[in-house]
Short mmCIF file of N, CA, C and O in Angstrom, two decimals:
data_model
loop_
_atom_site.label_atom_id
_atom_site.label_comp_id
_atom_site.label_asym_id
_atom_site.label_seq_id
_atom_site.Cartn_x
_atom_site.Cartn_y
_atom_site.Cartn_z
N UNK A 115 15.15 -15.74 9.30
CA UNK A 115 15.03 -14.36 8.83
C UNK A 115 13.90 -14.31 7.81
O UNK A 115 13.77 -15.18 6.96
N UNK A 116 13.08 -13.28 7.91
CA UNK A 116 11.98 -13.09 6.97
C UNK A 116 12.10 -11.75 6.28
O UNK A 116 12.90 -10.90 6.66
N UNK A 117 11.29 -11.57 5.26
CA UNK A 117 11.29 -10.33 4.48
C UNK A 117 9.90 -9.72 4.49
O UNK A 117 8.91 -10.42 4.30
N UNK A 118 9.85 -8.41 4.70
CA UNK A 118 8.61 -7.65 4.62
C UNK A 118 8.81 -6.57 3.57
O UNK A 118 9.85 -5.90 3.57
N UNK A 119 7.83 -6.43 2.66
CA UNK A 119 7.96 -5.46 1.58
C UNK A 119 6.71 -4.60 1.48
O UNK A 119 5.60 -5.09 1.69
N UNK A 120 6.92 -3.35 1.15
CA UNK A 120 5.83 -2.47 0.73
C UNK A 120 6.17 -2.06 -0.69
O UNK A 120 7.25 -1.51 -0.94
N UNK A 121 5.27 -2.34 -1.62
CA UNK A 121 5.53 -2.08 -3.03
C UNK A 121 4.53 -1.09 -3.60
O UNK A 121 3.35 -1.11 -3.25
N UNK A 122 5.03 -0.24 -4.48
CA UNK A 122 4.14 0.65 -5.22
C UNK A 122 3.55 1.78 -4.41
O UNK A 122 2.42 2.20 -4.67
N UNK A 123 4.31 2.31 -3.45
CA UNK A 123 3.84 3.46 -2.68
C UNK A 123 3.97 4.70 -3.56
O UNK A 123 5.08 5.09 -3.92
N UNK A 124 2.87 5.30 -3.92
CA UNK A 124 2.86 6.43 -4.86
C UNK A 124 2.70 7.76 -4.11
O UNK A 124 1.90 7.86 -3.19
N UNK A 125 3.48 8.75 -4.56
CA UNK A 125 3.44 10.07 -3.96
C UNK A 125 3.61 11.13 -5.03
O UNK A 125 4.36 10.93 -5.99
N UNK A 126 2.94 12.26 -4.85
CA UNK A 126 3.32 13.47 -5.58
C UNK A 126 4.30 14.17 -4.66
O UNK A 126 3.99 14.42 -3.49
N UNK A 127 5.49 14.47 -5.17
CA UNK A 127 6.51 15.08 -4.34
C UNK A 127 7.28 16.12 -5.15
O UNK A 127 7.08 16.24 -6.36
N UNK A 128 8.16 16.81 -4.48
CA UNK A 128 8.83 17.97 -5.08
C UNK A 128 10.35 17.81 -5.02
O UNK A 128 11.05 18.64 -4.47
N UNK A 129 10.82 16.72 -5.62
CA UNK A 129 12.25 16.43 -5.68
C UNK A 129 12.74 16.71 -7.09
O UNK A 129 12.06 16.41 -8.06
N UNK A 130 13.94 17.25 -7.19
CA UNK A 130 14.55 17.45 -8.50
C UNK A 130 15.66 18.47 -8.43
O UNK A 130 15.65 19.36 -7.57
N UNK A 131 16.59 18.33 -9.31
CA UNK A 131 17.74 19.22 -9.33
C UNK A 131 17.35 20.64 -9.74
O UNK A 131 17.88 21.61 -9.22
N UNK A 132 16.38 20.74 -10.64
CA UNK A 132 15.99 22.04 -11.16
C UNK A 132 14.88 22.66 -10.31
O UNK A 132 13.99 21.97 -9.82
N UNK A 133 14.93 23.99 -10.18
CA UNK A 133 13.92 24.71 -9.38
C UNK A 133 12.51 24.38 -9.84
O UNK A 133 11.61 24.19 -9.02
N UNK A 134 12.31 24.30 -11.14
CA UNK A 134 10.98 24.03 -11.69
C UNK A 134 10.43 22.68 -11.19
O UNK A 134 9.25 22.56 -10.89
N UNK A 135 11.30 21.68 -11.09
CA UNK A 135 10.88 20.37 -10.59
C UNK A 135 10.41 20.47 -9.13
O UNK A 135 9.43 19.83 -8.75
N UNK A 136 11.12 21.24 -8.35
CA UNK A 136 10.78 21.38 -6.94
C UNK A 136 9.55 22.26 -6.75
O UNK A 136 8.91 22.21 -5.70
N UNK A 137 9.20 23.06 -7.76
CA UNK A 137 7.99 23.89 -7.66
C UNK A 137 6.76 23.16 -8.18
O UNK A 137 5.71 23.19 -7.56
N UNK A 138 6.88 22.49 -9.34
CA UNK A 138 5.74 21.83 -9.96
C UNK A 138 5.45 20.45 -9.37
O UNK A 138 4.32 20.01 -9.36
N UNK A 139 6.50 19.75 -8.96
CA UNK A 139 6.33 18.40 -8.44
C UNK A 139 6.27 17.36 -9.55
O UNK A 139 6.23 17.69 -10.74
N UNK A 140 6.25 16.12 -9.14
CA UNK A 140 6.24 15.00 -10.07
C UNK A 140 5.66 13.78 -9.33
O UNK A 140 5.47 13.82 -8.12
N UNK A 141 5.43 12.73 -10.08
CA UNK A 141 4.97 11.47 -9.49
C UNK A 141 6.17 10.58 -9.18
O UNK A 141 7.10 10.46 -9.99
N UNK A 142 6.13 9.97 -8.00
CA UNK A 142 7.20 9.11 -7.53
C UNK A 142 6.61 7.81 -6.99
O UNK A 142 5.46 7.78 -6.56
N UNK A 143 7.44 6.77 -7.00
CA UNK A 143 7.05 5.50 -6.40
C UNK A 143 8.18 5.00 -5.53
O UNK A 143 9.34 5.05 -5.92
N UNK A 144 7.82 4.51 -4.34
CA UNK A 144 8.79 3.95 -3.41
C UNK A 144 8.48 2.48 -3.21
O UNK A 144 7.32 2.09 -3.04
N UNK A 145 9.53 1.67 -3.23
CA UNK A 145 9.45 0.26 -2.86
C UNK A 145 10.46 0.03 -1.76
O UNK A 145 11.60 0.51 -1.86
N UNK A 146 10.05 -0.67 -0.70
CA UNK A 146 10.95 -0.93 0.41
C UNK A 146 10.86 -2.40 0.79
O UNK A 146 9.78 -3.00 0.75
N UNK A 147 12.00 -2.96 1.14
CA UNK A 147 12.09 -4.33 1.60
C UNK A 147 12.96 -4.34 2.85
O UNK A 147 14.04 -3.74 2.86
N UNK A 148 12.46 -4.98 3.92
CA UNK A 148 13.25 -5.10 5.13
C UNK A 148 13.37 -6.58 5.51
O UNK A 148 12.44 -7.35 5.28
N UNK A 149 14.52 -6.92 6.05
CA UNK A 149 14.71 -8.26 6.57
C UNK A 149 14.72 -8.18 8.08
O UNK A 149 15.33 -7.28 8.67
N UNK A 150 14.01 -9.12 8.69
CA UNK A 150 13.85 -9.15 10.14
C UNK A 150 13.58 -10.58 10.57
O UNK A 150 13.29 -11.44 9.75
N UNK A 151 13.67 -10.80 11.85
CA UNK A 151 13.31 -12.11 12.41
C UNK A 151 11.90 -11.95 12.98
O UNK A 151 11.70 -11.20 13.93
N UNK A 152 10.94 -12.63 12.36
CA UNK A 152 9.56 -12.50 12.84
C UNK A 152 8.98 -13.82 13.34
O UNK A 152 7.78 -14.08 13.26
N UNK A 153 9.84 -14.62 13.93
CA UNK A 153 9.41 -15.91 14.46
C UNK A 153 8.31 -15.74 15.50
O UNK A 153 7.30 -16.44 15.48
N UNK A 154 8.48 -14.81 16.43
CA UNK A 154 7.49 -14.58 17.49
C UNK A 154 6.14 -14.19 16.87
O UNK A 154 5.10 -14.71 17.27
N UNK A 155 6.16 -13.31 15.90
CA UNK A 155 4.92 -12.87 15.26
C UNK A 155 4.25 -14.03 14.53
O UNK A 155 3.02 -14.19 14.60
N UNK A 156 5.04 -14.83 13.84
CA UNK A 156 4.45 -15.93 13.07
C UNK A 156 3.90 -17.03 13.97
O UNK A 156 2.92 -17.69 13.62
N UNK A 157 4.50 -17.23 15.13
CA UNK A 157 4.04 -18.28 16.04
C UNK A 157 2.93 -17.82 16.98
O UNK A 157 2.07 -18.60 17.36
N UNK A 158 2.95 -16.53 17.35
CA UNK A 158 2.03 -16.06 18.38
C UNK A 158 1.05 -14.97 17.91
O UNK A 158 0.32 -14.43 18.72
N UNK A 159 1.08 -14.67 16.62
CA UNK A 159 0.16 -13.66 16.08
C UNK A 159 0.26 -12.35 16.85
O UNK A 159 -0.72 -11.75 17.25
N UNK A 160 1.53 -11.91 17.04
CA UNK A 160 1.83 -10.77 17.91
C UNK A 160 2.60 -9.71 17.12
O UNK A 160 3.72 -9.97 16.66
N UNK A 161 2.04 -8.51 17.01
CA UNK A 161 2.67 -7.42 16.27
C UNK A 161 4.02 -7.03 16.86
O UNK A 161 4.93 -6.60 16.15
N UNK A 162 4.18 -7.20 18.16
CA UNK A 162 5.44 -6.85 18.82
C UNK A 162 6.62 -7.66 18.27
O UNK A 162 7.76 -7.25 18.40
N UNK A 163 6.36 -8.77 17.65
CA UNK A 163 7.43 -9.62 17.16
C UNK A 163 7.76 -9.44 15.69
O UNK A 163 8.36 -10.31 15.07
N UNK A 164 7.38 -8.29 15.12
CA UNK A 164 7.65 -8.05 13.70
C UNK A 164 7.81 -6.55 13.45
O UNK A 164 7.85 -5.76 14.38
N UNK A 165 7.88 -6.18 12.19
CA UNK A 165 7.99 -4.77 11.81
C UNK A 165 6.60 -4.28 11.41
O UNK A 165 5.92 -4.89 10.59
N UNK A 166 6.18 -3.18 11.99
CA UNK A 166 4.87 -2.60 11.74
C UNK A 166 4.87 -1.86 10.40
O UNK A 166 5.63 -0.90 10.21
N UNK A 167 4.05 -2.30 9.47
CA UNK A 167 3.98 -1.66 8.14
C UNK A 167 3.65 -0.18 8.25
O UNK A 167 4.12 0.62 7.46
N UNK A 168 2.78 0.17 9.20
CA UNK A 168 2.39 1.57 9.35
C UNK A 168 3.58 2.45 9.71
O UNK A 168 3.67 3.58 9.24
N UNK A 169 4.47 1.94 10.53
CA UNK A 169 5.66 2.69 10.90
C UNK A 169 6.54 2.91 9.68
O UNK A 169 7.02 4.03 9.43
N UNK A 170 6.74 1.86 8.88
CA UNK A 170 7.51 2.00 7.64
C UNK A 170 6.88 3.06 6.74
O UNK A 170 7.58 3.93 6.22
N UNK A 171 5.58 2.96 6.53
CA UNK A 171 4.89 3.91 5.65
C UNK A 171 5.03 5.34 6.16
O UNK A 171 5.28 6.26 5.39
N UNK A 172 4.87 5.54 7.46
CA UNK A 172 4.96 6.88 8.03
C UNK A 172 6.34 7.50 7.79
O UNK A 172 6.45 8.66 7.42
N UNK A 173 7.40 6.70 7.97
CA UNK A 173 8.75 7.19 7.71
C UNK A 173 8.87 7.64 6.25
O UNK A 173 9.36 8.73 5.96
N UNK A 174 8.43 6.79 5.34
CA UNK A 174 8.54 7.10 3.91
C UNK A 174 7.74 8.35 3.57
O UNK A 174 8.23 9.25 2.88
N UNK A 175 6.51 8.41 4.03
CA UNK A 175 5.65 9.57 3.74
C UNK A 175 6.28 10.86 4.24
O UNK A 175 6.34 11.86 3.51
N UNK A 176 6.78 10.85 5.47
CA UNK A 176 7.39 12.06 6.03
C UNK A 176 8.63 12.48 5.24
O UNK A 176 8.84 13.67 4.99
N UNK A 177 9.46 11.54 4.84
CA UNK A 177 10.66 11.87 4.08
C UNK A 177 10.33 12.32 2.66
O UNK A 177 11.01 13.19 2.11
N UNK A 178 9.29 11.77 2.07
CA UNK A 178 8.88 12.19 0.72
C UNK A 178 8.33 13.61 0.73
O UNK A 178 8.36 14.29 -0.29
N UNK A 179 7.86 14.08 1.87
CA UNK A 179 7.32 15.44 1.97
C UNK A 179 8.42 16.50 2.07
O UNK A 179 8.13 17.69 1.94
N UNK A 180 9.66 16.10 2.27
CA UNK A 180 10.78 17.03 2.35
C UNK A 180 11.41 17.16 0.96
O UNK A 180 12.00 16.21 0.45
N UNK A 181 11.30 18.32 0.36
CA UNK A 181 11.83 18.56 -0.98
C UNK A 181 13.35 18.41 -0.98
O UNK A 181 14.04 18.92 -0.10
N UNK A 182 13.86 17.68 -1.98
CA UNK A 182 15.30 17.46 -2.11
C UNK A 182 15.70 17.56 -3.57
O UNK A 182 14.90 17.27 -4.46
N UNK A 183 16.94 17.94 -3.80
CA UNK A 183 17.44 18.01 -5.17
C UNK A 183 17.70 16.62 -5.74
O UNK A 183 17.46 16.38 -6.92
N UNK A 184 18.21 15.71 -4.90
CA UNK A 184 18.64 14.41 -5.40
C UNK A 184 17.86 13.26 -4.78
O UNK A 184 17.65 13.22 -3.56
N UNK A 185 17.47 12.29 -5.61
CA UNK A 185 16.80 11.09 -5.13
C UNK A 185 17.71 10.30 -4.19
O UNK A 185 17.24 9.67 -3.25
N UNK A 186 19.00 10.36 -4.45
CA UNK A 186 19.97 9.66 -3.60
C UNK A 186 19.86 10.14 -2.14
O UNK A 186 19.99 9.34 -1.21
N UNK A 187 19.62 11.43 -1.98
CA UNK A 187 19.48 12.00 -0.64
C UNK A 187 18.21 11.49 0.04
O UNK A 187 18.21 11.17 1.23
N UNK A 188 17.15 11.38 -0.71
CA UNK A 188 15.86 10.92 -0.16
C UNK A 188 15.96 9.46 0.29
O UNK A 188 15.55 9.13 1.41
N UNK A 189 16.51 8.58 -0.55
CA UNK A 189 16.58 7.17 -0.16
C UNK A 189 17.52 6.96 1.03
O UNK A 189 17.27 6.11 1.88
N UNK A 190 18.55 7.76 1.13
CA UNK A 190 19.46 7.67 2.28
C UNK A 190 18.75 8.07 3.56
O UNK A 190 18.89 7.42 4.60
N UNK A 191 17.98 9.14 3.50
CA UNK A 191 17.23 9.57 4.69
C UNK A 191 16.22 8.50 5.13
O UNK A 191 16.10 8.21 6.32
N UNK A 192 15.52 7.91 4.16
CA UNK A 192 14.55 6.86 4.48
C UNK A 192 15.27 5.68 5.13
O UNK A 192 14.88 5.18 6.19
N UNK A 193 16.34 5.23 4.50
CA UNK A 193 17.11 4.09 5.01
C UNK A 193 17.64 4.37 6.42
O UNK A 193 17.52 3.52 7.32
N UNK A 194 18.21 5.53 6.63
CA UNK A 194 18.75 5.89 7.94
C UNK A 194 17.68 5.88 9.02
O UNK A 194 17.90 5.38 10.12
N UNK A 195 16.52 6.43 8.70
CA UNK A 195 15.44 6.46 9.70
C UNK A 195 14.91 5.07 10.02
O UNK A 195 14.64 4.76 11.18
N UNK A 196 14.77 4.24 9.01
CA UNK A 196 14.30 2.87 9.25
C UNK A 196 15.27 2.15 10.18
O UNK A 196 14.86 1.53 11.18
N UNK A 197 16.55 2.27 9.90
CA UNK A 197 17.55 1.58 10.72
C UNK A 197 17.62 2.15 12.14
O UNK A 197 17.85 1.41 13.09
N UNK A 198 17.41 3.44 12.29
CA UNK A 198 17.51 4.04 13.63
C UNK A 198 16.23 3.89 14.45
O UNK A 198 16.28 3.76 15.66
N UNK A 199 15.08 3.86 13.79
CA UNK A 199 13.81 3.82 14.52
C UNK A 199 13.24 2.43 14.74
O UNK A 199 12.43 2.23 15.64
N UNK A 200 13.66 1.47 13.91
CA UNK A 200 13.06 0.13 14.01
C UNK A 200 14.18 -0.88 14.25
O UNK A 200 14.82 -1.39 13.31
N UNK A 201 14.41 -1.18 15.51
CA UNK A 201 15.52 -2.05 15.90
C UNK A 201 15.42 -3.46 15.32
O UNK A 201 16.44 -4.12 15.10
N UNK A 202 14.21 -3.92 15.05
CA UNK A 202 14.02 -5.27 14.52
C UNK A 202 14.51 -5.43 13.08
O UNK A 202 14.72 -6.54 12.62
N UNK A 203 14.72 -4.33 12.37
CA UNK A 203 15.17 -4.40 10.98
C UNK A 203 16.66 -4.71 10.95
O UNK A 203 17.47 -3.98 11.52
N UNK A 204 17.01 -5.79 10.26
CA UNK A 204 18.42 -6.19 10.12
C UNK A 204 19.01 -5.66 8.81
O UNK A 204 20.19 -5.33 8.76
N UNK A 205 18.19 -5.60 7.76
CA UNK A 205 18.62 -5.09 6.46
C UNK A 205 17.46 -4.31 5.85
O UNK A 205 16.29 -4.66 6.07
N UNK A 206 17.80 -3.30 5.07
CA UNK A 206 16.77 -2.53 4.37
C UNK A 206 17.24 -2.24 2.95
O UNK A 206 18.44 -2.04 2.71
N UNK A 207 16.29 -2.26 2.03
CA UNK A 207 16.54 -1.87 0.64
C UNK A 207 15.42 -0.93 0.25
O UNK A 207 14.24 -1.26 0.38
N UNK A 208 15.79 0.27 -0.23
CA UNK A 208 14.80 1.28 -0.62
C UNK A 208 15.06 1.68 -2.07
O UNK A 208 16.20 2.01 -2.42
N UNK A 209 14.02 1.65 -2.89
CA UNK A 209 14.10 2.12 -4.27
C UNK A 209 13.10 3.25 -4.46
O UNK A 209 11.96 3.16 -4.01
N UNK A 210 13.56 4.29 -5.13
CA UNK A 210 12.72 5.46 -5.40
C UNK A 210 12.73 5.72 -6.90
O UNK A 210 13.79 5.88 -7.51
N UNK A 211 11.54 5.73 -7.50
CA UNK A 211 11.38 5.97 -8.93
C UNK A 211 10.79 7.35 -9.16
O UNK A 211 9.82 7.73 -8.49
N UNK A 212 11.36 8.06 -10.12
CA UNK A 212 10.82 9.35 -10.56
C UNK A 212 10.32 9.13 -11.98
O UNK A 212 11.07 8.72 -12.86
N UNK A 213 9.04 9.42 -12.21
CA UNK A 213 8.45 9.18 -13.52
C UNK A 213 8.70 10.36 -14.46
O UNK A 213 8.65 11.52 -14.04
N UNK A 214 9.00 10.05 -15.70
CA UNK A 214 9.23 11.04 -16.75
C UNK A 214 10.24 12.11 -16.34
O UNK A 214 9.92 13.31 -16.34
N UNK A 215 11.45 11.72 -16.00
CA UNK A 215 12.45 12.72 -15.60
C UNK A 215 12.75 13.68 -16.75
O UNK A 215 12.82 13.27 -17.91
N UNK A 216 12.92 14.96 -16.43
CA UNK A 216 13.07 15.98 -17.48
C UNK A 216 14.51 16.15 -17.96
O UNK A 216 15.19 17.07 -17.57
N UNK A 217 14.96 15.24 -18.82
CA UNK A 217 16.32 15.42 -19.35
C UNK A 217 16.37 15.41 -20.86
O UNK A 217 17.42 15.20 -21.45
N UNK A 218 15.26 15.67 -21.51
CA UNK A 218 15.25 15.85 -22.95
C UNK A 218 15.13 14.58 -23.77
O UNK A 218 15.24 14.62 -24.99
N UNK A 219 14.91 13.46 -23.11
CA UNK A 219 14.74 12.20 -23.83
C UNK A 219 13.52 11.46 -23.29
O UNK A 219 12.93 11.87 -22.30
N UNK A 220 13.18 10.37 -23.94
CA UNK A 220 12.04 9.57 -23.53
C UNK A 220 12.49 8.55 -22.49
O UNK A 220 13.31 7.69 -22.78
N UNK A 221 11.99 8.69 -21.27
CA UNK A 221 12.36 7.79 -20.18
C UNK A 221 11.16 7.64 -19.26
O UNK A 221 10.65 8.63 -18.73
N UNK A 222 10.72 6.42 -19.09
CA UNK A 222 9.55 6.17 -18.23
C UNK A 222 9.84 6.52 -16.78
O UNK A 222 9.03 7.13 -16.10
N UNK A 223 11.01 6.11 -16.28
CA UNK A 223 11.34 6.39 -14.89
C UNK A 223 12.84 6.30 -14.65
O UNK A 223 13.54 5.54 -15.31
N UNK A 224 13.30 7.09 -13.71
CA UNK A 224 14.66 6.99 -13.21
C UNK A 224 14.54 6.38 -11.81
O UNK A 224 13.67 6.77 -11.03
N UNK A 225 15.41 5.43 -11.50
CA UNK A 225 15.31 4.70 -10.23
C UNK A 225 16.64 4.77 -9.49
O UNK A 225 17.70 4.55 -10.08
N UNK A 226 16.56 5.07 -8.19
CA UNK A 226 17.72 5.08 -7.32
C UNK A 226 17.44 4.10 -6.19
O UNK A 226 16.35 4.09 -5.61
N UNK A 227 18.42 3.23 -5.88
CA UNK A 227 18.25 2.21 -4.86
C UNK A 227 19.42 2.26 -3.88
O UNK A 227 20.56 2.47 -4.29
N UNK A 228 19.09 2.04 -2.61
CA UNK A 228 20.12 1.97 -1.57
C UNK A 228 19.85 0.75 -0.70
O UNK A 228 18.69 0.35 -0.52
N UNK A 229 20.92 0.16 -0.19
CA UNK A 229 20.81 -0.96 0.75
C UNK A 229 21.62 -0.62 1.99
O UNK A 229 22.68 0.02 1.90
N UNK A 230 21.13 -1.07 3.14
CA UNK A 230 21.86 -0.90 4.39
C UNK A 230 21.62 -2.11 5.27
O UNK A 230 20.59 -2.78 5.15
N UNK A 231 22.59 -2.40 6.14
CA UNK A 231 22.42 -3.52 7.06
C UNK A 231 23.17 -3.24 8.35
O UNK A 231 24.08 -2.41 8.40
N UNK A 232 22.75 -3.96 9.38
CA UNK A 232 23.45 -3.88 10.66
C UNK A 232 24.61 -4.88 10.61
O UNK A 232 24.41 -6.01 10.20
N UNK A 233 25.75 -4.47 11.02
CA UNK A 233 26.90 -5.40 11.01
C UNK A 233 27.06 -6.10 12.32
O UNK A 233 26.64 -5.76 13.34
#
C-alpha cells in the first residue's frame, strides 16, 4: 500500500455559517492523502496503476466552488466523491483550513478533517 498526497491547495471560496462569509469569501487550504496500491505504476511507469493527481484536484476544486455553511459538509462531499469516483483509493483523509475565522478572537486557521475507508 502506498500513499499519495496533495498539500497546500489554496482556494478563495465562499463557505461560512454567516451570510457575510458566503458573500465576501475567504482563503482556504485543502490537504488530501489517499492510500492505494500502486505496485503496477511503480514497476511499469503506468498511470493506469495509480491515482491520477489531476482527478483528485478536479474533485476538490469543484467541491470548493459550491458554497456551504459548514466545513464539515465540504470535506464530506470531497471524501464521498473520491471514494465513489476513484476505485483504486482504499483510504482517504481530507483536511480543510479556513484562515482567520470570524469569531471575535485571534485564530490563524480553523481546520476540519475527515477520514474514510473501504471496508
